[in-house]
Coordinates of C-alpha atoms and ligand atoms in Angstrom, one line a residue:
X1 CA 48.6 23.9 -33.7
X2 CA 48.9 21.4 -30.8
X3 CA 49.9 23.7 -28.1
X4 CA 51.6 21.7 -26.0
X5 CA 51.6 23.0 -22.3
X6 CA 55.0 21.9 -21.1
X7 CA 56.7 24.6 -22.8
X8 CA 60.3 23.4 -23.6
X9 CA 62.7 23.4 -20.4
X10 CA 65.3 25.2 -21.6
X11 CA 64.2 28.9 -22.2
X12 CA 64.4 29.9 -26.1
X13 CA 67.4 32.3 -26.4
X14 CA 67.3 36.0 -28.1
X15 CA 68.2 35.4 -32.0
X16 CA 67.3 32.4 -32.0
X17 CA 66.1 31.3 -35.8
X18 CA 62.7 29.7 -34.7
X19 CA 60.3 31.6 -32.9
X20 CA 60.2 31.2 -29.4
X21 CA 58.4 28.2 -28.2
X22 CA 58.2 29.2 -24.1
X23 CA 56.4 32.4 -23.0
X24 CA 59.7 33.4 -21.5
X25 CA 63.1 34.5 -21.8
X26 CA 66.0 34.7 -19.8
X27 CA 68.0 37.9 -19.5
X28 CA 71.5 38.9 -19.6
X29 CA 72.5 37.8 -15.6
X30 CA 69.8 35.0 -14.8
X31 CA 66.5 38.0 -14.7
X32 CA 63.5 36.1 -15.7
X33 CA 61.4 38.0 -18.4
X34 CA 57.7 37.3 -17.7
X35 CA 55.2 38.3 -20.1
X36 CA 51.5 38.2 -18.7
X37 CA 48.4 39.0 -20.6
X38 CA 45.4 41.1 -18.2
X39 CA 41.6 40.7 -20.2
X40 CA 39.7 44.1 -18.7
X41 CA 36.7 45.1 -19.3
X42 CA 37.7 48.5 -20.3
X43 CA 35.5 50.1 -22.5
X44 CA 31.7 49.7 -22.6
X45 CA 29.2 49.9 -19.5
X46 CA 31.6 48.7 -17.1
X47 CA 34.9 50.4 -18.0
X48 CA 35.4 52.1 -14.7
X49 CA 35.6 48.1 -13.3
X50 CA 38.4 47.9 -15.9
X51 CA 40.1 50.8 -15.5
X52 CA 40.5 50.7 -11.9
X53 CA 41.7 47.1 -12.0
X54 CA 44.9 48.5 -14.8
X55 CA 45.2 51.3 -12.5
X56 CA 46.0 48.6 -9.3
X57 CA 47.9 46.6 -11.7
X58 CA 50.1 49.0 -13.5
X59 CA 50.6 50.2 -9.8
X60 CA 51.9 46.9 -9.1
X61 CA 54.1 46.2 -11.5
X62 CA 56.4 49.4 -10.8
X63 CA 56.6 48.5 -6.8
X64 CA 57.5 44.4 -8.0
X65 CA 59.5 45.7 -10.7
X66 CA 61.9 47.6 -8.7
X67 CA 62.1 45.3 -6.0
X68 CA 62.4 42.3 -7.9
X69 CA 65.7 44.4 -9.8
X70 CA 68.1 41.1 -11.4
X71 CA 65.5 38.3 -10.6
X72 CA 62.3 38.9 -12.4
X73 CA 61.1 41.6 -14.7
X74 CA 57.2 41.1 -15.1
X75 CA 55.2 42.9 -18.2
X76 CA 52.0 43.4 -19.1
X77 CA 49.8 43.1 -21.9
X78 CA 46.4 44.6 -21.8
X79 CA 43.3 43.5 -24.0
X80 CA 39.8 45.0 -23.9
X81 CA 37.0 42.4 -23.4
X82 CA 34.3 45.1 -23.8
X83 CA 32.9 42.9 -20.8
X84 CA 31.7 40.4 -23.7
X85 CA 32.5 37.0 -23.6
X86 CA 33.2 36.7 -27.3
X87 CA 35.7 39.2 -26.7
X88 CA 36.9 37.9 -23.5
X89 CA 37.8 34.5 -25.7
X90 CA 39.4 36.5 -28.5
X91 CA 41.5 38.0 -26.3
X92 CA 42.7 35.1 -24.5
X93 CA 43.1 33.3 -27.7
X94 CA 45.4 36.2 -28.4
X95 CA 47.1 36.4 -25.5
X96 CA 47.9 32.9 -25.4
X97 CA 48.7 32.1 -29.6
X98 CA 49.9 35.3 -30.3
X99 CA 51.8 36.8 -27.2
X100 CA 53.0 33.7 -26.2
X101 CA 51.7 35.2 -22.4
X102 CA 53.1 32.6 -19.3
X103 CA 49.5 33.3 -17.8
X104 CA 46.6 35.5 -17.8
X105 CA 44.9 37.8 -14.9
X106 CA 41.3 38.9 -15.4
X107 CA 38.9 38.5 -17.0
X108 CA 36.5 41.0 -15.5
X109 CA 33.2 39.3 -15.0
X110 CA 32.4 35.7 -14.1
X111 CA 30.6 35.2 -17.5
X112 CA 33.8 36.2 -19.4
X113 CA 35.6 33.6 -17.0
X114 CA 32.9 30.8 -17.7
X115 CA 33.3 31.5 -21.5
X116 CA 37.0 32.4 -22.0
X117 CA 38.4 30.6 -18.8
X118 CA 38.1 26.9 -20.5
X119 CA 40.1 28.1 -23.5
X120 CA 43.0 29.2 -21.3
X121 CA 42.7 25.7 -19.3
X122 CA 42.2 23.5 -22.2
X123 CA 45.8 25.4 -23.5
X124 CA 47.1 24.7 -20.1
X125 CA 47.8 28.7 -19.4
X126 CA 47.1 29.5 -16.2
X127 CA 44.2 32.0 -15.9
X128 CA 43.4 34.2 -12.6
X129 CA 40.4 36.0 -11.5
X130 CA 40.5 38.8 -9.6
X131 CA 36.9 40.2 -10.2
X132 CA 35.0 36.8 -10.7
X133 CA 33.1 36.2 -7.5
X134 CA 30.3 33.8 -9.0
X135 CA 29.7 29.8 -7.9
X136 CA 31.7 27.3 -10.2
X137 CA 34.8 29.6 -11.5
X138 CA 37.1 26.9 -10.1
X139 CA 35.5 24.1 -11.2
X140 CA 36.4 25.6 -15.1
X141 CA 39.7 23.3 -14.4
X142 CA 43.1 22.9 -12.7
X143 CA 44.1 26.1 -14.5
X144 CA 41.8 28.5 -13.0
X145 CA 42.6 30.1 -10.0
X146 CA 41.0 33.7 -8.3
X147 CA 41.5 35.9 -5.4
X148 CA 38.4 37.4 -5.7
X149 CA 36.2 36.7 -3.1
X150 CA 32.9 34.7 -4.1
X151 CA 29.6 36.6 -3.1
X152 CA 28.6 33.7 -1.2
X153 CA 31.1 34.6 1.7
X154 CA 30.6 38.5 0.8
X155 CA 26.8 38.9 0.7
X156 CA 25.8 36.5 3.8
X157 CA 28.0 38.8 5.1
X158 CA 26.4 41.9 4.1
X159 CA 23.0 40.6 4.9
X160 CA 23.2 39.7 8.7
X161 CA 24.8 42.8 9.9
X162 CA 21.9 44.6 7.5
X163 CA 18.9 42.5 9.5
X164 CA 21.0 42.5 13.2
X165 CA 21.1 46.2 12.8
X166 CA 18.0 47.3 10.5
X167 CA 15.5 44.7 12.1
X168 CA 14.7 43.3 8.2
X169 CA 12.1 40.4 8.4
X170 CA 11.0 40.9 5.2
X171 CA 12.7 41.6 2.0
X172 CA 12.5 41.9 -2.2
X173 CA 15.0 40.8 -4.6
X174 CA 15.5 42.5 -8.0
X175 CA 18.8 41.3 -10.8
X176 CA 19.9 41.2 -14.0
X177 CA 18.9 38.2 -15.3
X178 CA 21.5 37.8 -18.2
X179 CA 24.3 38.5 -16.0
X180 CA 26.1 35.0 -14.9
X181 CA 27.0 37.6 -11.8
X182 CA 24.3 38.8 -11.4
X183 CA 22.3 35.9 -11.4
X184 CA 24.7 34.2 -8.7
X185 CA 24.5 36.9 -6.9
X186 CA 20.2 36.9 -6.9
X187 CA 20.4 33.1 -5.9
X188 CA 22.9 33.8 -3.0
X189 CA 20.7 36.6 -1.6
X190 CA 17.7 34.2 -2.4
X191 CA 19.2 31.5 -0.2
X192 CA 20.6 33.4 2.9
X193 CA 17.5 35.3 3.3
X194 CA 15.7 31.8 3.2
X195 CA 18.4 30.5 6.1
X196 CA 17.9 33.3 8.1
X197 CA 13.9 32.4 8.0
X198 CA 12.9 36.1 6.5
X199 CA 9.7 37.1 3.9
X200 CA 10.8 37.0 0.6
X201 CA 7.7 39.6 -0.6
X202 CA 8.4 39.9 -4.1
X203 CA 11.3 39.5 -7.0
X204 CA 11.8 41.1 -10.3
X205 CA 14.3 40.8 -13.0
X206 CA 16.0 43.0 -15.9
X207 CA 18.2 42.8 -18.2
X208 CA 21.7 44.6 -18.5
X209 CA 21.6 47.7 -21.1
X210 CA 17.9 48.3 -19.9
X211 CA 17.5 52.4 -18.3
X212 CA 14.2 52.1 -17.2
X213 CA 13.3 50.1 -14.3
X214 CA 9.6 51.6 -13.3
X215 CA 7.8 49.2 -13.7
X216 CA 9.7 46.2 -11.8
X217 CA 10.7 48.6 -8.6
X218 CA 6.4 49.5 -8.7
X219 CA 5.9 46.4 -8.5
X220 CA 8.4 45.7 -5.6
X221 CA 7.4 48.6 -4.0
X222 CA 3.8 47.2 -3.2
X223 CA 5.1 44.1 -1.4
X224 CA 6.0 46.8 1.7
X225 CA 9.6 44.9 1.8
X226 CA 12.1 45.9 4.7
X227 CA 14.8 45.8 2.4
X228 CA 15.0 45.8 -1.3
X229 CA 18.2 43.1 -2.5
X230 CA 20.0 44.3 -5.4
X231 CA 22.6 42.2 -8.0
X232 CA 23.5 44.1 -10.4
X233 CA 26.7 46.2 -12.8
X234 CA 27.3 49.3 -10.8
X235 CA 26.0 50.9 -14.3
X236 CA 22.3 49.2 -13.8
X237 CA 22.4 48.4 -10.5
X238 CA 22.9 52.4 -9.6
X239 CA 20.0 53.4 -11.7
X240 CA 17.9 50.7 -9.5
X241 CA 18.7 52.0 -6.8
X242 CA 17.9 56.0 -8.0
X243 CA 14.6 55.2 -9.4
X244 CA 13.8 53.1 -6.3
X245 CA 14.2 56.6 -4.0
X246 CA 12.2 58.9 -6.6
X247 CA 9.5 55.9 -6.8
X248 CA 9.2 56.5 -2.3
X249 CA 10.7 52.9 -1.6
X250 CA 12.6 53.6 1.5
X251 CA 13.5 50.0 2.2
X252 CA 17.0 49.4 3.2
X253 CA 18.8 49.0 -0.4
X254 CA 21.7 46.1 -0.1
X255 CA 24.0 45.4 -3.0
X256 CA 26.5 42.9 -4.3
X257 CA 30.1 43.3 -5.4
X258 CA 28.8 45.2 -8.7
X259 CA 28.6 48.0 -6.3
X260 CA 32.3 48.4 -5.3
X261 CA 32.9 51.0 -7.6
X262 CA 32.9 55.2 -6.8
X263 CA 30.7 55.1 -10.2
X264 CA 27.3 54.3 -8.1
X265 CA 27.6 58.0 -6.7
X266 CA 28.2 59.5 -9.8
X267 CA 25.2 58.1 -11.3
X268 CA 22.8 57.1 -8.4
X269 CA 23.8 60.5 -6.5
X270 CA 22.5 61.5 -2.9
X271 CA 20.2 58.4 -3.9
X272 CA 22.8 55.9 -2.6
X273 CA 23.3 56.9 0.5
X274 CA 22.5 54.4 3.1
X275 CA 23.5 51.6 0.3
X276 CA 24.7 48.7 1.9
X277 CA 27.6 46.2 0.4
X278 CA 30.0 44.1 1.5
X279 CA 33.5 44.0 0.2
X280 CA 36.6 42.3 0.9
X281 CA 38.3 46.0 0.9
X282 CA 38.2 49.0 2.2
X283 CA 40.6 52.2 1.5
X284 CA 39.7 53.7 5.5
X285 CA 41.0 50.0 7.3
X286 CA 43.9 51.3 9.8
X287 CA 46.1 48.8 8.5
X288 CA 49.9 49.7 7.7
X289 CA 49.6 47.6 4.2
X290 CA 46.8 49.3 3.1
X291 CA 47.2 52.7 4.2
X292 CA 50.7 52.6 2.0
X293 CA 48.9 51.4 -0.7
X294 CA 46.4 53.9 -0.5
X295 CA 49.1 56.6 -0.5
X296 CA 50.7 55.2 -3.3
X297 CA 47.4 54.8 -5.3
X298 CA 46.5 58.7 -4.7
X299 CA 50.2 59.8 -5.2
X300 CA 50.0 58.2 -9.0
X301 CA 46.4 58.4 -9.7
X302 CA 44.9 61.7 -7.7
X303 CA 42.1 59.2 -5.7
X304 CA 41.0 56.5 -3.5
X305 CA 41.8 52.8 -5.1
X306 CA 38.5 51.1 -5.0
X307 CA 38.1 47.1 -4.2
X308 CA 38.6 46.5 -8.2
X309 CA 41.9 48.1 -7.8
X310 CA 43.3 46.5 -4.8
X311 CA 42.4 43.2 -5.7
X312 CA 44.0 43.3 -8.9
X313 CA 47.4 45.1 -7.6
X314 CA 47.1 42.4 -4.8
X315 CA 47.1 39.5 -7.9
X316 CA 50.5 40.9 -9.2
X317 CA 51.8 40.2 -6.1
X318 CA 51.0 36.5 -6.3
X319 CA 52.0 36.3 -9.6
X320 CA 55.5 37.9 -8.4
X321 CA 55.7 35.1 -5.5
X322 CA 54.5 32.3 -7.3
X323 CA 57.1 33.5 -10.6
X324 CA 59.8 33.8 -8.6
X325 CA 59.0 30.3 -6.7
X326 CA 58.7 29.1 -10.1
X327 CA 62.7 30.4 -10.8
X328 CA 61.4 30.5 -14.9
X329 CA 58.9 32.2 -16.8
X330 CA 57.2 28.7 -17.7
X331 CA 53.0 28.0 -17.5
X332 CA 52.8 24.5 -16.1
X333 CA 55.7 25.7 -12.9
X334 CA 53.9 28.6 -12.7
X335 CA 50.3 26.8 -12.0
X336 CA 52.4 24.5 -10.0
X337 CA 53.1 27.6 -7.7
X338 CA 49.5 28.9 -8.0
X339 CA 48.2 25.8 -6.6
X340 CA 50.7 25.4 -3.7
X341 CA 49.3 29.1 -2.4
X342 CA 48.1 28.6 0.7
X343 CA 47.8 31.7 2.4
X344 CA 48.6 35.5 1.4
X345 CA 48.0 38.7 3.2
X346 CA 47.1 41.2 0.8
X347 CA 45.8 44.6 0.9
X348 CA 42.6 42.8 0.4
X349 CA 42.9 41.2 3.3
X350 CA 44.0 37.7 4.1
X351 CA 43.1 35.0 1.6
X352 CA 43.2 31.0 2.3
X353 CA 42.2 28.6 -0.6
X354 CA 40.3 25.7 -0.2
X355 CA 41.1 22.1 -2.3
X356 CA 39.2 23.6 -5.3
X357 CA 41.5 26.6 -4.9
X358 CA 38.6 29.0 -4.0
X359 CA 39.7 31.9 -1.6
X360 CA 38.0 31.9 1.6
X361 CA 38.5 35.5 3.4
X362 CA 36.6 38.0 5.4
X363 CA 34.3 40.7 3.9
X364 CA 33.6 44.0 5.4
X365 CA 30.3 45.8 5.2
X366 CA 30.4 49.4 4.1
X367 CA 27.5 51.7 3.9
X368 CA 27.3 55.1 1.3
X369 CA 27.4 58.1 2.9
X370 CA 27.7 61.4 1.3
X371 CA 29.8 59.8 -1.8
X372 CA 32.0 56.9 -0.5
X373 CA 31.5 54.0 1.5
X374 CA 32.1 54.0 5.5
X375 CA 32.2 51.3 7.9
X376 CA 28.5 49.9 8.9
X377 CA 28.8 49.8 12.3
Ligands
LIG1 C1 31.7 39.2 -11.3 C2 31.7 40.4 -10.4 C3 31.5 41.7 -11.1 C4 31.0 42.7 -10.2 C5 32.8 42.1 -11.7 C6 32.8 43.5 -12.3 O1 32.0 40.3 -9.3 O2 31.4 39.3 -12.5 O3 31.9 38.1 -10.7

C-alpha cells in the first residue's frame, strides 16, 4: 500500500462507498473529528508509567472536549506496547493502517520511540513523545516531535543542587544496560559528573527484569562513593536503591526520570527517602495552572497526578492547538502546526523547542520524604 502522506484535501464524507482515505471527518456544522492513536506501556513492569500517562490524557480530553464544543471533537485510541519495541511498532503499524489515526502520542520509552518512531515518520504520521527523554528522539525525522524533557537538561540539573548542597566529590554510577533510557541516562550522569571535575569511584550495570542486585551495589559499596548515580525503570531502579540501604551504603542516592513515578515508595519503601530526582513537574508548585490540574486529577482519579500524567494531559493540549490551527483533521497540517510550536506553558512548565524541535525547559529537583517527593531546597 503506498501510503501516501498528503491525505486527500477534501475530507471523505460519512457513506461514502470507498473507505475513507483521510484520518478525519468532518461533522454535521464544520466540528472536526480527530482520531489520535496513544502507544502506552500499560501492562508489564512499567504499567504504572502507562497508566498514569491515560489517566492525564483521558483527563484531557474531557476539559478540550467541552471547550472545544462545534470546532473539534478529539478521540482516543489506546494500544498497549507492553514497553516492548516490537509491540510499540505493531501498534503504530495499527494505529496508522488500521485506524486511519491523524497522529500518534507516546510511545512510552525512548527505545519504543527509536524502534517504532521511524515507522510513523517514514508513513509521514506525526508521532509525539511525551515520556521519551533520551539523546537523538528528534533526529528519527521531521515527524517526531516530544514535550518530554531530555535528561540532559533534567539530570545536570539534579546533580549540581545534589553536590552544592551534599558536598559530593566523589561518586558511583550503576544502569540498566539494555535500556536505550537507561543507558542515556548513565552516559549523561557520566558526563556532568566529569564537567563538574568529581571522582567517578566505580560503575556497574544490570539488566532490566534482574531482582537481585547484590553483587554490583557490593561492589559499589567498596569505592566509599559520596553519591551512588542511578538510571533505571522505577520497577529496577527502586529495588537498587532498597538493596543499596540494607547493604549500609548511605551515599546520597540520585535518580533519573525513571523515578517520577509514586511506585518507587511502594516498592523501595522508607528506603527512598532522601532519593534525589529531577523532574520537569511537580504536583506542590503554587501555580494557578497546576494547582487546578491537580484538583481536577484527584477529583477524577482519588490521587496526586505524577510527572507521567501531567506531561501527557499537557500533550493533548498541543494537539488541541496545533488541530485547531490546522482547521482539518489532516497529518501533514497537523505536523505543519507541530513544527511552528514555539512556545507553550503547560502544567509542566514552560517549554521552547529548538530547530531540531527538542524542548528546552526547566527541571525542578525533588527529594523523597516519607512517600512523595518535596522540593530539595
Ligand atoms: C524514557 C524515559 C522513561 C523513564 C519513560 C518511562 O524517560 O524512556 O525516555
Amino acid at each position: 500500500v503506498g501510503c501516501s502522506s498528503g491525505n486527500s484535501a477534501a475530507p471523505a464524507a460519512n457513506g461514502g462507498s470507498t473507505p475513507a482515505q483521510t484520518p478525519a471527518a468532518e461533522g454535521a456544522g464544520g466540528e472536526v473529528t480527530a482520531q489520535i492513536g496513544v502507544v502506552g506501556f500499560l501492562s508489564g513492569s512499567g504499567a504504572a508509567y502507562g497508566e498514569a500517562q491515560k489517566a492525564g490524557l483521558e483527563l484531557a480530553l474531557g476539559e478540550l472536549n467541552e471547550a472545544n464544543k462545534g470546532k473539534l471533537k478529539m478521540e482516543l485510541k489506546f494500544e498497549d506496547s507492553g514497553g516492548e519495541k516490537e509491540g510499540a511498532i505493531n501498534a503504530v503499524n495499527k494505529l496508522i493502517n488500521q485506524d486511519n489515526v491523524v497522529a500518534i502520542i507516546g510511545p512510552t520509552l525512548s527505545g519504543e520511540m527509536f524502534a517504532a518512531g521511524p515507522v510513523a515518520n517514514e508513513a509521514e504520521v506525526p508521532i509525539f513523545g511525551i515520556s521519551n527523554t533520551s539523546e537523538g528522539i528528534n533526529d528519527i525525522g521531521e515527524y517526531v516531535f516530544r514535550n518530554s524533557l531530555p535528561e540532559s537538561i533534567a539530570i545536570p540539573t539534579a546533580m549540581k543542587a545534589a553536590v552544592e548542597k551534599k558536598g559530593i566529590k566523589k561518586v558511583a554510577l550503576i544502569y540498566a544496560s539494555n535500556d536505550d533510557f537507561s543507558v542515556n541516562g548513565y552516559k549523561v550522569m557520566k558526563a556532568t559528573a566529569e564537567k563538574m571535575g568529581l571522582e567517578i569511584t566505580g560503575e556497574a550495570t544490570f539488566s532490566n527484569g534482574d531482582v537481585d542486585f547484590s553483587a554490583q551495589l557490593t561492589k559499589l559499596k567498596q569505592t566509599n562513593p559520596d553519591a551512588l548515580l542511578v538510571s533505571a525503570l522505577y520497577k529496577e531502579g527502586s529495588m537498587v536503591v532498597k538493596k543499596a540501604r540494607e547493604l549500609g551504603i548511605t551515599a546520597t542516592i540520585l535518580g533519573g526520570n525513571g523515578f517520577n513515578n509514586p511506585k518507587v515508595f511502594e516498592i523501595a519503601g522508607p528506603a527512598a527517602d532522601g532519593l534525589i530526582v529531577a523532574t520537569p513537574f511537580s504536583p506542590e508548585k503554587q501555580d494557578d495552572k497546576v494547582q487546578a490540574f491537580v484538583k481536577a486529577f484527584e477529583a477524577k482519579y482519588n490521587k496526586k497526578p505524577d510527572q507521567f500524567a501531567a506531561q501527557a494531559y499537557d500533550s493533548l493540549y498541543i494537539m488541541s492547538q496545533s488541530l485547531l490551527g490546522a482547521g482539518k483533521a489532516d497529518r501533514e497540517e497537523l505536523r505543519n502546526q507541530l513544527a511552528q510550536l514555539k512556545d507553550f506553558t503547560g502544567v509542566s512548565g514552560k517549554l521552547s523547542f529548538d530547530e531540531k524541535r527538542n524542548p528546552i525547559g526547566d527541571a525542578v529537583v525533588v527529594v523523597a520524604k516519607d512517600g512523595k517527593f518535596v522540593p530539595f531546597e
